[in-house]
Coordinates of C-alpha atoms in Angstrom, one line a residue:
M5 CA 77.8 228.4 107.7
D6 CA 75.9 227.3 110.7
G7 CA 73.9 224.8 108.6
A8 CA 77.1 223.4 107.2
E9 CA 78.5 223.0 110.6
N10 CA 75.4 221.3 111.9
K11 CA 75.4 218.9 108.9
T12 CA 79.0 218.1 109.6
T13 CA 78.1 217.5 113.3
L14 CA 75.3 215.1 112.3
V15 CA 77.6 213.1 110.0
E16 CA 80.2 212.8 112.6
L17 CA 77.6 211.7 115.2
R18 CA 76.3 209.0 112.9
A19 CA 79.8 207.8 112.3
S20 CA 80.8 207.8 116.0
Y21 CA 81.2 204.9 118.2
P22 CA 78.1 203.1 119.6
E23 CA 79.2 204.0 123.1
L24 CA 78.0 207.6 122.5
A25 CA 74.3 206.6 122.5
L26 CA 74.0 206.1 126.2
P27 CA 75.7 209.3 127.2
A28 CA 73.6 211.1 124.7
I29 CA 70.4 210.1 126.6
L30 CA 71.8 211.8 129.7
L31 CA 73.1 214.8 127.8
L32 CA 69.7 215.4 126.2
I33 CA 68.2 215.7 129.7
L34 CA 71.0 217.8 131.0
A35 CA 71.0 220.1 128.0
V36 CA 67.4 221.0 128.7
L37 CA 68.1 221.7 132.3
Q38 CA 71.5 223.4 132.2
Y39 CA 73.6 224.2 129.1
H40 CA 77.0 224.1 130.9
T41 CA 76.7 220.5 132.1
A42 CA 75.5 219.2 128.7
S43 CA 78.2 221.0 126.8
Y44 CA 80.9 219.8 129.0
G45 CA 79.7 216.2 129.0
L46 CA 79.2 216.1 125.2
Q47 CA 82.6 217.7 124.8
M48 CA 84.2 214.9 126.8
C49 CA 82.4 212.2 124.7
C50 CA 83.6 213.9 121.5
A51 CA 87.1 214.0 122.8
I52 CA 87.0 210.2 123.5
C53 CA 85.3 209.5 120.1
K54 CA 87.7 212.0 118.3
I55 CA 84.8 214.1 116.8
T56 CA 86.7 217.4 116.2
T57 CA 83.9 219.5 114.8
I58 CA 81.5 219.0 117.7
R59 CA 84.3 219.4 120.1
A60 CA 85.4 222.7 118.6
E61 CA 81.9 224.1 118.7
I62 CA 81.3 223.0 122.2
T63 CA 84.6 224.4 123.3
S64 CA 83.7 227.8 121.9
S65 CA 80.3 227.6 123.6
V66 CA 81.9 226.8 126.9
V67 CA 84.4 229.7 126.6
A68 CA 81.6 232.1 125.7
C69 CA 79.6 231.0 128.8
R70 CA 82.6 231.4 131.0
D71 CA 83.3 234.9 129.7
G72 CA 79.8 236.0 130.3
R73 CA 79.6 237.7 127.0
N74 CA 76.3 235.9 126.0
S75 CA 73.0 236.4 127.7
A76 CA 70.8 233.6 129.0
R77 CA 68.8 233.8 125.7
S78 CA 71.9 233.4 123.6
G79 CA 73.0 230.5 125.8
R80 CA 69.7 228.7 125.1
R81 CA 70.1 229.4 121.4
R82 CA 73.6 228.0 121.4
S83 CA 72.3 224.9 123.2
L84 CA 69.9 224.1 120.5
P85 CA 72.5 222.6 118.1
V86 CA 73.6 220.3 121.0
V87 CA 70.0 219.3 121.8
F88 CA 69.3 218.8 118.1
C89 CA 72.4 216.5 117.7
C90 CA 71.4 214.5 120.7
V91 CA 67.9 214.0 119.3
L92 CA 69.2 212.9 115.9
L93 CA 71.7 210.6 117.7
L94 CA 68.9 208.9 119.6
A95 CA 66.5 208.7 116.7
T96 CA 68.9 207.1 114.2
P97 CA 68.2 203.3 114.0
A98 CA 71.7 202.6 112.9
I99 CA 73.1 204.0 116.1
W100 CA 70.6 202.1 118.2
S101 CA 71.4 198.8 116.4
Q102 CA 75.0 199.4 117.2
T103 CA 74.4 200.1 120.9
T104 CA 73.8 196.4 121.5
A105 CA 77.0 194.7 122.3
A106 CA 77.9 192.0 119.8
P107 CA 77.8 188.6 121.4
N108 CA 81.0 186.9 121.8
P109 CA 81.2 183.8 119.6
S110 CA 81.1 180.7 121.9
P111 CA 83.3 177.8 121.1
N112 CA 80.3 175.6 120.7
A113 CA 78.5 177.9 118.3
A114 CA 77.1 176.1 115.2
Q115 CA 79.4 176.4 112.3
P116 CA 78.0 177.4 108.9
E117 CA 76.9 174.4 106.8
P118 CA 79.1 173.6 103.9
P119 CA 77.6 174.2 100.5
K120 CA 75.5 171.4 99.1
D121 CA 77.0 169.5 96.2
R122 CA 74.7 169.4 93.2
L123 CA 75.9 165.9 92.2
G124 CA 75.2 164.5 95.7
R125 CA 78.9 163.7 96.5
E126 CA 78.6 164.6 100.2
T127 CA 78.5 160.9 101.3
P128 CA 80.2 157.8 99.9
R129 CA 76.8 156.3 99.1
G130 CA 75.7 159.4 97.2
T131 CA 78.9 159.3 95.2
V132 CA 78.5 155.6 94.2
L133 CA 74.8 155.9 93.3
G134 CA 75.4 159.2 91.4
F135 CA 78.2 157.7 89.4
I136 CA 76.2 154.5 88.6
S137 CA 73.2 156.6 87.5
A138 CA 75.4 158.7 85.2
A139 CA 77.1 155.6 83.8
R140 CA 73.9 153.8 83.0
K141 CA 72.7 156.9 81.1
D142 CA 76.0 156.9 79.1
N143 CA 76.7 160.4 80.4
T144 CA 80.4 159.9 80.8
D145 CA 81.2 163.6 81.1
I146 CA 79.1 163.8 84.3
A147 CA 80.4 160.4 85.5
A148 CA 84.0 161.7 85.2
L149 CA 83.2 164.3 87.8
Y150 CA 83.0 161.5 90.4
L151 CA 86.7 160.5 89.7
N152 CA 89.7 161.8 91.5
T153 CA 91.9 161.7 88.5
P154 CA 94.2 164.2 86.7
L155 CA 92.8 163.0 83.4
R156 CA 90.6 165.4 81.5
G157 CA 88.4 165.3 78.4
E158 CA 88.2 162.1 76.4
D159 CA 90.6 160.2 78.6
A160 CA 88.5 160.9 81.8
A161 CA 85.4 159.9 79.9
V162 CA 86.9 156.6 78.8
L163 CA 88.1 155.8 82.4
A164 CA 84.6 156.6 83.7
H165 CA 83.1 154.2 81.2
Q166 CA 85.5 151.5 82.2
L167 CA 84.8 152.0 85.9
G168 CA 81.1 151.9 85.2
V169 CA 81.4 148.6 83.4
V170 CA 83.6 147.1 86.1
L171 CA 81.2 148.1 88.9
D172 CA 78.2 146.9 86.9
R173 CA 79.7 143.4 86.4
R174 CA 81.8 142.8 89.5
L175 CA 80.8 145.0 92.5
P176 CA 78.9 143.0 95.1
A177 CA 75.2 144.0 95.4
K178 CA 75.6 145.6 98.9
L179 CA 74.8 149.2 98.1
N180 CA 72.8 149.5 101.2
E181 CA 75.9 148.8 103.4
I182 CA 77.8 151.8 102.0
S183 CA 78.0 154.6 104.5
D184 CA 75.5 157.5 104.1
L185 CA 77.3 159.8 106.5
P186 CA 79.3 162.8 105.4
E187 CA 82.3 161.5 107.4
G188 CA 82.0 158.0 106.0
S189 CA 82.3 154.8 107.9
A190 CA 86.0 155.3 108.7
P191 CA 87.1 151.7 108.5
D192 CA 90.7 152.7 109.1
P193 CA 91.3 155.3 111.8
L194 CA 94.7 156.2 110.2
R195 CA 92.9 157.1 107.0
P196 CA 89.7 158.8 108.1
D197 CA 89.1 160.3 104.6
Q198 CA 88.9 157.0 102.8
D199 CA 86.1 154.5 102.7
V200 CA 85.8 151.0 101.1
V201 CA 82.8 150.6 98.8
G202 CA 83.4 146.9 98.0
T203 CA 85.9 144.3 97.0
I204 CA 86.0 142.7 93.5
A205 CA 87.9 139.6 92.4
T206 CA 90.6 140.1 89.7
A207 CA 93.3 138.0 88.1
D208 CA 95.9 139.6 90.5
G209 CA 93.8 139.1 93.6
S210 CA 91.2 141.2 95.4
L211 CA 90.8 144.8 94.5
E212 CA 89.3 147.3 97.0
I213 CA 87.0 149.9 95.4
M214 CA 87.7 153.0 97.5
V215 CA 86.4 156.5 97.7
E216 CA 88.3 159.3 99.3
R217 CA 87.2 162.7 100.6
V218 CA 88.7 165.6 98.7
D219 CA 88.6 169.2 99.8
R220 CA 87.5 171.5 97.0
G221 CA 88.0 174.8 98.9
K222 CA 84.9 177.0 98.8
L223 CA 82.9 174.1 97.2
G224 CA 83.4 172.1 100.3
K225 CA 84.5 168.5 100.7
V226 CA 83.3 165.8 98.3
W227 CA 83.8 162.1 98.0
L228 CA 85.4 160.8 94.8
F229 CA 86.7 157.4 93.6
S230 CA 90.2 157.0 94.8
G231 CA 93.1 157.5 92.4
K232 CA 94.7 154.2 93.6
T233 CA 91.5 152.3 92.6
L234 CA 91.3 154.1 89.2
V235 CA 94.9 153.0 88.3
S236 CA 93.8 149.3 88.3
I237 CA 90.5 149.8 86.5
P238 CA 91.8 149.5 82.9
A239 CA 93.4 146.2 83.6
V240 CA 90.3 144.8 85.3
F241 CA 88.2 146.1 82.3
Q242 CA 90.3 143.9 80.0
E243 CA 89.5 140.8 82.1
L244 CA 85.8 141.1 81.5
T245 CA 85.2 138.3 79.0
T246 CA 81.9 136.9 80.3
P247 CA 79.1 138.3 78.2
A248 CA 76.4 140.1 80.0
L249 CA 72.9 138.7 80.2
E250 CA 71.6 141.7 78.2
Q251 CA 73.8 140.6 75.3
L252 CA 72.2 137.1 75.3
L253 CA 68.6 138.4 75.2
P254 CA 66.7 139.7 72.3
D255 CA 67.1 143.4 71.7
F256 CA 63.5 144.3 72.2
L257 CA 63.6 142.9 75.8
V258 CA 66.6 145.0 76.6
R259 CA 65.9 148.2 74.8
T260 CA 62.2 148.4 75.7
R261 CA 62.1 150.2 79.0
I262 CA 59.2 150.9 81.4
A263 CA 60.1 153.5 84.1
S264 CA 63.8 153.2 83.0
I265 CA 63.8 149.5 83.7
P266 CA 64.3 147.0 80.9
L267 CA 61.4 144.8 79.9
F268 CA 63.1 141.5 80.7
E269 CA 63.3 142.6 84.4
W270 CA 59.6 143.3 84.5
L271 CA 58.9 139.9 83.0
A272 CA 61.2 138.2 85.5
L273 CA 59.4 139.9 88.4
F274 CA 55.7 139.4 87.3
V275 CA 56.1 136.2 85.3
G276 CA 59.1 134.4 86.5
M277 CA 58.4 134.8 90.2
P278 CA 54.8 133.4 90.1
L279 CA 56.0 130.5 87.9
L280 CA 58.8 129.7 90.4
F281 CA 56.3 129.7 93.3
M282 CA 53.9 127.5 91.4
S283 CA 56.7 125.0 90.7
T284 CA 57.2 124.7 94.5
G285 CA 53.5 123.9 94.8
L286 CA 53.8 121.1 92.3
L287 CA 56.8 119.8 94.2
N288 CA 54.7 119.9 97.4
K289 CA 52.0 117.8 95.8
L290 CA 54.5 115.3 94.4
L291 CA 56.2 114.8 97.8
A292 CA 52.8 114.6 99.6
W293 CA 51.6 111.9 97.1
M294 CA 54.8 109.9 97.6
I295 CA 54.8 110.0 101.4
G296 CA 51.0 109.4 101.6
T297 CA 51.4 106.3 99.4
L298 CA 54.3 105.1 101.5
R299 CA 52.3 105.5 104.7
R300 CA 49.3 103.6 103.3
R301 CA 51.6 100.7 102.3
L302 CA 53.1 100.6 105.8
G303 CA 49.7 99.9 107.3
Y304 CA 48.1 103.3 108.0
R305 CA 44.5 103.7 107.2
G306 CA 43.7 104.1 103.5
N307 CA 41.4 107.1 103.9
D308 CA 44.1 109.3 105.4
K309 CA 44.8 112.4 103.4
N310 CA 48.2 113.0 102.0
P311 CA 50.3 115.1 104.4
Q312 CA 51.3 118.6 103.5
I313 CA 55.1 118.6 103.3
L314 CA 56.0 122.0 102.0
R315 CA 54.0 124.7 103.7
V316 CA 53.8 128.2 102.2
P317 CA 56.6 129.6 104.4
L318 CA 58.9 126.8 103.3
R319 CA 58.0 127.3 99.7
L320 CA 58.9 131.0 100.0
L321 CA 62.2 130.0 101.5
L322 CA 62.8 127.7 98.5
V323 CA 62.1 130.6 96.1
A324 CA 64.5 132.9 98.0
L325 CA 67.2 130.1 97.9
V326 CA 66.7 129.7 94.1
I327 CA 67.1 133.4 93.5
R328 CA 70.3 133.6 95.6
A329 CA 71.7 130.6 93.8
M330 CA 71.0 132.0 90.4
L331 CA 72.5 135.5 90.9
P332 CA 76.2 134.5 90.7
S333 CA 75.7 132.6 87.5
L334 CA 73.8 135.4 85.7
A335 CA 75.8 138.4 84.6
L336 CA 73.1 140.9 85.7
P337 CA 73.8 144.6 86.0
L338 CA 74.6 145.9 89.5
L339 CA 71.3 147.5 90.2
A340 CA 69.4 144.4 89.0
R341 CA 71.5 142.2 91.3
Q342 CA 70.9 144.7 94.1
F343 CA 67.1 144.4 93.5
W344 CA 67.0 140.7 93.3
S345 CA 69.2 140.2 96.4
T346 CA 67.0 142.6 98.3
T347 CA 63.9 140.7 97.0
A348 CA 65.4 137.4 98.2
L349 CA 66.1 138.9 101.6
L350 CA 62.6 140.3 102.0
I351 CA 61.1 137.0 100.9
T352 CA 63.3 135.2 103.5
V353 CA 62.2 137.7 106.3
V354 CA 58.5 137.2 105.4
A355 CA 58.8 133.4 105.3
G356 CA 60.6 133.4 108.7
I357 CA 57.9 135.6 110.3
W358 CA 55.2 133.4 108.8
W359 CA 56.9 130.3 110.0
L360 CA 57.2 131.7 113.5
L361 CA 53.5 132.6 113.6
L362 CA 52.5 129.1 112.5
L363 CA 54.8 127.6 115.2
N364 CA 53.2 129.9 117.8
V365 CA 49.7 128.7 116.8
S366 CA 50.8 125.1 117.1
V367 CA 52.4 125.6 120.5
E368 CA 49.2 127.3 121.7
R369 CA 47.0 124.4 120.5
W370 CA 49.3 121.8 122.2
L371 CA 49.2 123.7 125.5
V372 CA 45.4 124.1 125.4
T373 CA 45.0 120.3 124.9
R374 CA 47.4 119.6 127.7
R375 CA 45.7 122.1 130.1
R376 CA 42.1 121.5 129.5
S377 CA 41.4 121.3 133.3
L378 CA 42.7 124.8 133.9
S379 CA 39.9 127.3 133.7
G380 CA 40.6 130.3 131.5
S381 CA 44.0 129.0 130.3
A382 CA 42.8 129.2 126.7
S383 CA 42.2 132.9 127.1
V384 CA 45.6 133.5 128.6
L385 CA 47.4 131.4 126.0
R386 CA 45.5 133.3 123.3
L387 CA 46.6 136.6 124.7
L388 CA 50.2 135.4 125.0
R389 CA 50.1 134.1 121.4
R390 CA 48.9 137.5 120.2
L391 CA 51.6 139.3 122.1
I392 CA 54.3 137.1 120.7
D393 CA 52.9 137.5 117.2
G394 CA 53.0 141.3 117.6
L395 CA 56.6 141.1 118.9
V396 CA 57.6 138.9 115.9
L397 CA 56.0 141.3 113.4
F398 CA 57.6 144.3 115.1
A399 CA 61.0 142.7 115.1
G400 CA 60.7 141.8 111.4
L401 CA 59.7 145.4 110.6
L402 CA 62.7 146.8 112.5
F403 CA 65.0 144.4 110.7
I404 CA 63.7 145.6 107.3
L405 CA 64.0 149.2 108.3
Y406 CA 67.6 148.6 109.5
H407 CA 68.5 146.9 106.3
F408 CA 67.4 150.0 104.3
S409 CA 69.4 152.2 106.7
I410 CA 66.3 153.9 108.1
N411 CA 66.8 155.4 111.5
V412 CA 64.0 154.1 113.8
T413 CA 65.0 156.0 116.9
A414 CA 62.5 158.7 116.5
A415 CA 59.8 156.1 115.6
L416 CA 60.6 154.1 118.8
A417 CA 60.4 157.3 120.9
G418 CA 57.1 158.1 119.3
L419 CA 55.8 154.6 120.0
G420 CA 56.9 155.0 123.6
V421 CA 54.9 158.2 124.0
G422 CA 52.0 156.7 122.1
G423 CA 52.1 153.7 124.4
I424 CA 51.9 155.8 127.5
A425 CA 48.9 157.7 126.0
V426 CA 47.2 154.4 125.1
A427 CA 47.9 153.0 128.6
L428 CA 46.4 156.0 130.2
A429 CA 43.3 155.9 128.0
A430 CA 42.8 152.2 128.5
Q431 CA 43.7 152.1 132.2
K432 CA 40.5 150.3 133.2
T433 CA 40.7 147.8 130.4
L434 CA 44.3 147.0 131.2
E435 CA 43.4 146.7 134.9
N436 CA 40.7 144.1 134.0
V437 CA 43.0 142.2 131.7
I438 CA 45.8 142.1 134.2
G439 CA 43.3 141.1 136.9
G440 CA 42.0 138.3 134.7
V441 CA 45.5 137.0 134.0
S442 CA 46.3 137.0 137.8
L443 CA 43.0 135.2 138.5
I444 CA 43.7 132.5 135.9
A445 CA 47.3 132.1 136.9
D446 CA 46.4 131.7 140.6
Q447 CA 43.4 129.5 139.7
A448 CA 41.4 131.6 142.2
V449 CA 38.3 131.3 140.1
R450 CA 37.5 128.3 137.9
A451 CA 34.6 127.4 135.7
G452 CA 32.0 125.4 137.7
D453 CA 32.9 126.8 141.1
F454 CA 30.1 127.8 143.4
L455 CA 31.2 131.0 145.1
K456 CA 30.1 134.2 146.8
L457 CA 31.3 137.6 145.7
G458 CA 29.9 140.3 147.8
D459 CA 26.1 140.0 147.4
V460 CA 26.5 137.8 144.3
Q461 CA 26.3 134.1 144.8
G462 CA 26.2 131.5 142.1
T463 CA 28.2 129.2 139.8
V464 CA 31.0 130.4 137.6
E465 CA 30.3 129.7 133.9
E466 CA 33.2 131.4 132.1
V467 CA 36.5 133.1 133.1
G468 CA 37.6 135.6 130.5
L469 CA 40.4 138.1 130.2
R470 CA 38.2 141.1 130.9
S471 CA 35.3 139.7 133.0
T472 CA 33.9 136.6 134.7
K473 CA 30.4 135.4 134.2
I474 CA 28.4 133.9 137.1
R475 CA 25.1 132.1 137.0
T476 CA 23.2 133.1 140.1
L477 CA 20.6 131.0 142.1
E478 CA 17.9 133.0 140.4
R479 CA 19.4 131.7 137.0
T480 CA 20.5 135.2 136.0
L481 CA 23.9 135.8 134.4
V482 CA 26.1 138.4 136.1
S483 CA 29.4 139.6 134.5
L484 CA 31.9 141.1 136.9
P485 CA 35.1 142.9 135.8
N486 CA 38.2 140.9 136.7
G487 CA 39.8 144.0 138.2
Q488 CA 36.9 144.3 140.6
I489 CA 37.0 140.6 141.5
A490 CA 40.7 140.9 142.3
N491 CA 39.9 143.5 145.0
M492 CA 36.9 141.7 146.5
K493 CA 36.4 139.2 149.2
L494 CA 36.1 135.9 147.3
E495 CA 34.4 132.9 149.1
T496 CA 34.5 129.7 147.0
I497 CA 31.9 127.5 148.6
S498 CA 32.4 124.5 146.3
A499 CA 36.1 124.4 147.2
R500 CA 35.6 123.1 150.7
D501 CA 36.6 119.6 151.5
K502 CA 34.0 119.1 154.3
F503 CA 30.6 120.5 155.2
W504 CA 29.9 122.0 158.6
F505 CA 26.9 120.4 160.5
H506 CA 26.1 122.8 163.3
P507 CA 22.5 122.9 164.5
V508 CA 21.5 124.3 167.9
I509 CA 18.4 122.5 169.4
G510 CA 16.4 123.5 172.5
L511 CA 14.7 121.0 174.8
K512 CA 11.7 121.8 177.0
Y513 CA 12.4 122.9 180.6
E514 CA 10.4 119.9 181.8
T515 CA 13.3 117.8 180.7
T516 CA 15.1 116.1 183.6
S517 CA 18.8 116.0 184.0
A518 CA 18.8 112.2 183.4
Q519 CA 16.9 112.6 180.2
L520 CA 19.3 115.4 179.1
R521 CA 22.3 113.2 179.7
S522 CA 20.7 110.3 177.8
V523 CA 20.1 112.6 174.8
L524 CA 23.7 113.9 174.8
A525 CA 25.2 110.5 175.0
N526 CA 23.0 108.9 172.4
V527 CA 23.4 111.8 169.9
R528 CA 27.2 111.8 170.3
E529 CA 27.3 108.1 169.7
F530 CA 25.0 108.4 166.7
L531 CA 27.1 111.1 165.0
A532 CA 30.4 109.3 165.7
R533 CA 29.1 106.1 164.0
H534 CA 27.7 107.7 161.0
P535 CA 29.7 106.9 157.8
N536 CA 29.6 110.4 156.4
I537 CA 30.7 112.2 159.5
D538 CA 34.2 112.9 160.6
A539 CA 34.3 111.2 164.0
E540 CA 37.2 113.3 165.3
S541 CA 35.2 116.5 164.8
V542 CA 32.0 115.4 166.6
R543 CA 31.2 117.6 169.6
V544 CA 27.8 117.6 171.4
R545 CA 27.4 119.9 174.4
F546 CA 24.7 121.4 176.7
I547 CA 25.7 125.1 176.3
R548 CA 23.1 127.3 178.1
L549 CA 19.8 127.7 179.8
G550 CA 17.8 129.8 177.4
D551 CA 14.7 131.9 177.9
F552 CA 12.4 129.1 177.0
S553 CA 14.6 126.0 176.4
L554 CA 17.6 124.0 177.3
E555 CA 20.0 124.6 174.4
L556 CA 22.1 121.8 173.0
D557 CA 25.0 122.5 170.5
F558 CA 25.8 119.9 167.8
F559 CA 29.1 120.2 165.9
A560 CA 30.5 117.9 163.2
Y561 CA 32.0 117.9 159.7
A562 CA 30.2 115.8 157.0
F563 CA 31.9 114.3 153.9
A564 CA 30.0 115.2 150.8
S565 CA 30.8 115.8 147.1
D566 CA 28.6 118.9 146.7
W567 CA 25.9 120.9 148.4
S568 CA 23.1 118.6 147.4
G569 CA 24.9 115.7 148.9
F570 CA 25.4 117.5 152.1
L571 CA 21.7 118.5 152.4
K572 CA 20.8 114.8 152.1
I573 CA 23.3 113.8 154.9
Q574 CA 22.0 116.7 157.1
E575 CA 18.4 115.5 156.6
E576 CA 19.4 112.0 157.9
L577 CA 21.2 113.4 160.9
L578 CA 18.3 115.7 161.9
F579 CA 15.8 112.8 161.7
G580 CA 18.1 110.7 163.8
I581 CA 18.4 113.4 166.5
M582 CA 14.6 113.8 166.7
D583 CA 14.2 110.0 167.2
I584 CA 16.7 110.1 170.0
I585 CA 14.9 113.0 171.7
Q586 CA 11.5 111.3 171.5
K587 CA 12.9 108.0 172.9
A588 CA 14.3 109.9 175.9
G589 CA 10.8 111.0 176.8
T590 CA 11.3 114.7 176.2
G591 CA 10.6 117.1 173.3
I592 CA 11.8 120.1 171.4
A593 CA 10.8 123.4 173.0
F594 CA 9.1 126.2 171.2
P595 CA 9.0 129.9 172.1
S596 CA 6.6 130.2 175.1
R597 CA 6.1 132.1 178.4
T598 CA 4.3 131.0 181.7
V599 CA 2.6 133.6 183.8
Y600 CA 1.9 132.9 187.5
L601 CA -0.9 134.9 189.5
N602 CA -1.5 134.8 193.3
A603 CA -4.9 134.2 195.0
D604 CA -5.7 137.9 195.9
G605 CA -5.2 138.9 192.4
I606 CA -7.6 136.2 191.2
S607 CA -10.5 137.1 193.7
K608 CA -10.3 140.8 192.9
T609 CA -10.4 140.0 189.2
A610 CA -13.5 137.8 189.7
Q611 CA -15.3 140.5 191.7
M612 CA -14.5 143.1 189.0
S613 CA -15.8 140.8 186.3
G614 CA -19.0 140.2 188.4
H615 CA -19.8 143.8 188.7
I616 CA -19.3 144.3 185.0
E617 CA -21.7 141.5 184.1
H618 CA -24.4 142.9 186.6
A619 CA -24.1 146.3 185.0
Q620 CA -24.5 144.8 181.5
E621 CA -27.7 142.9 182.5
T622 CA -29.2 146.1 184.1
E623 CA -28.7 148.0 180.9
R624 CA -30.5 145.2 178.9
V625 CA -33.5 145.3 181.3
A626 CA -33.8 149.0 181.0

C-alpha cells in the first residue's frame, strides 16, 4: 500500500506545476534538518497545486507529530517519502525544463516563413517564367496550375495553351523588369495584390497581362494569372494570323535542339552574328576608300592612307541597331526575343564603354601635346586616364548587374572594406603617388632643374608618380620618393633670376686711408657700369678692422642664364677688382702676425746664445 501511495505521489509531482520545483529545493534541505517544517511547506505547495494524495499523507504525518504518538525514529522514517519525492522532483528533466519561464512573444518576433511553392509561384517573375517553361514543354496540365480560373481539366489545358501562344507571340521581351519580390512591384496602391507583367496590342486596344496574389490557406499565397486577363485570351488567340518564324524554317532546324535550344538559334548566334560584324567591316572599307579618293582629288597628298571611318565600337553599335530593328519583324518566340534584346543591350554597353575608353586616350594625347613644357604632366594624365577607365568599366559592370536584377549592395560594401584594407596595406605607395601628383601640380620640381634636397644636390632628370630621379654632381643617379620630397626643404638653385656676387676681400694694414677710399670708389664705379650687374643692387663698404687685414664687403646681383654663365661673370669682376687694388698702390692681405721685442730681451737672448755656443766648443775640444 505504501508503494502504491508513493507511486501516486511521484505521478502527481511530475504532473504538478513548474512552480513547485523551487520550493522543493528548499523543502529538501528543510526535510533533512527538521521534519515538521518540511512537511508543512510541502503541504502548502500541494494545496496550491491541488495534489490531494501528497497533501493527505503530509496532513496525517503532521497530526501524528503533533500528537506525539511517534518517536523520533518513526518521524525520520515518515520523512523519507517526502525527501524521496523532493529528490525525484529535482532530478526529473521534464520538471526542470518547465521551471524556465516561457518568454513572452515580442511583437517584433520573426513570423514563421510561409511554405515554399514547388512551382515557384511566390513572385510574379517566378509565375511567368514557370508558366512559359511549362507551355514550351507542352505540359498544359502543369501550365494550368498557374491560372486563376474556375475551369478544370481539358478546358483549363486549352486556356493554358492559348495563353502560352499569346505570350510567346505578343508579350514584350522585358522579363527582367518583372518583379522578383514576394509582394510584387505594387504599381497600384489600391490593388496591392495585382501586378502588371506587360501590355500587348490587340484589335480592341491594349491588353494588360496581369497576375494576382491568391491566398491558398495552409499552402500560402501564390501569384496566378488574373481572371480578368484570362477572359480576353481566347479572342486574342484568334487574332494571331502571322505565322511564326519556326513555321517558315525547315523542320530539322526547328526540331533539332541542343541544350533545349533550337538549332536555328545556335546558327544565328555563331554564324549570323560574325557575318553581320564582317559586313560592317566591308562597309568601313568602302567608306574609307570613297573618302580617301575624295580627299586626294581635293588636293591632299596622294600617299595619305584612307581614313578609318567606322571604328570597332561604332561597328558594334551598328550590329546592335540591326538586331533591334529586325526583332519586331521576326515572329520569334518570347525567350528568343528576350535573348536577342539582351544581347543587343550588352553589345551596346560594350560598344559605349569601348568608345569612352578610346575617347579618353585621345584626350590624354591631346593634353600631352599641349602641355609638353610641364614636367611630369604625362604621368599625371596617364594616372587620371587609368582612373577614368576604371570608373567607366565599373559603371558599365554596375549597369549590367542592375539590368539582370542583381543586388550589388553587398558587393559595394565588400569593395569598401577591401578598399580600406588595400589603402592601409599600400599606405606608403599612396603617399608617394599623392606626393608626386602634388609636386607635378604645383610645378615645384621640373625636369632640368638644378636643386638641393637635404644633402643631395644635382639636376632633376625625371619626375614620376612615385619617385623623382636626380643626377648629382658626381654623375650618380639618386631616386627620392615623392612623399619624402614633399616633406623636405627644397632649394631650386636654377630657378633664381639673379646670382649673388658677394666676396669679402681684406687689404693690408699698411694701406692708407686715401688708398682705401680710392679702392672703394673705383670698385663701386666698376660694378655699377658692368653690363651684367644690377646697378641698383651694388654695395661696396669697408666693414671691419680684422685681425690681419682691412676687410671690404662687395655686394651685387649678376644677370646670368645659368651657373656657368655666372662663374664667367664672377671671374671678370674679380680680375677687375684686383687691378683696381694694384693701381691704388696697396695689396691683398694674407694671414700673418708681427711680434715686437724690447732691447733688454734681445741682449739677454744674445748672452744666453753665447754661453751655449762656448759650451758646445769646449765639448768638441775635449
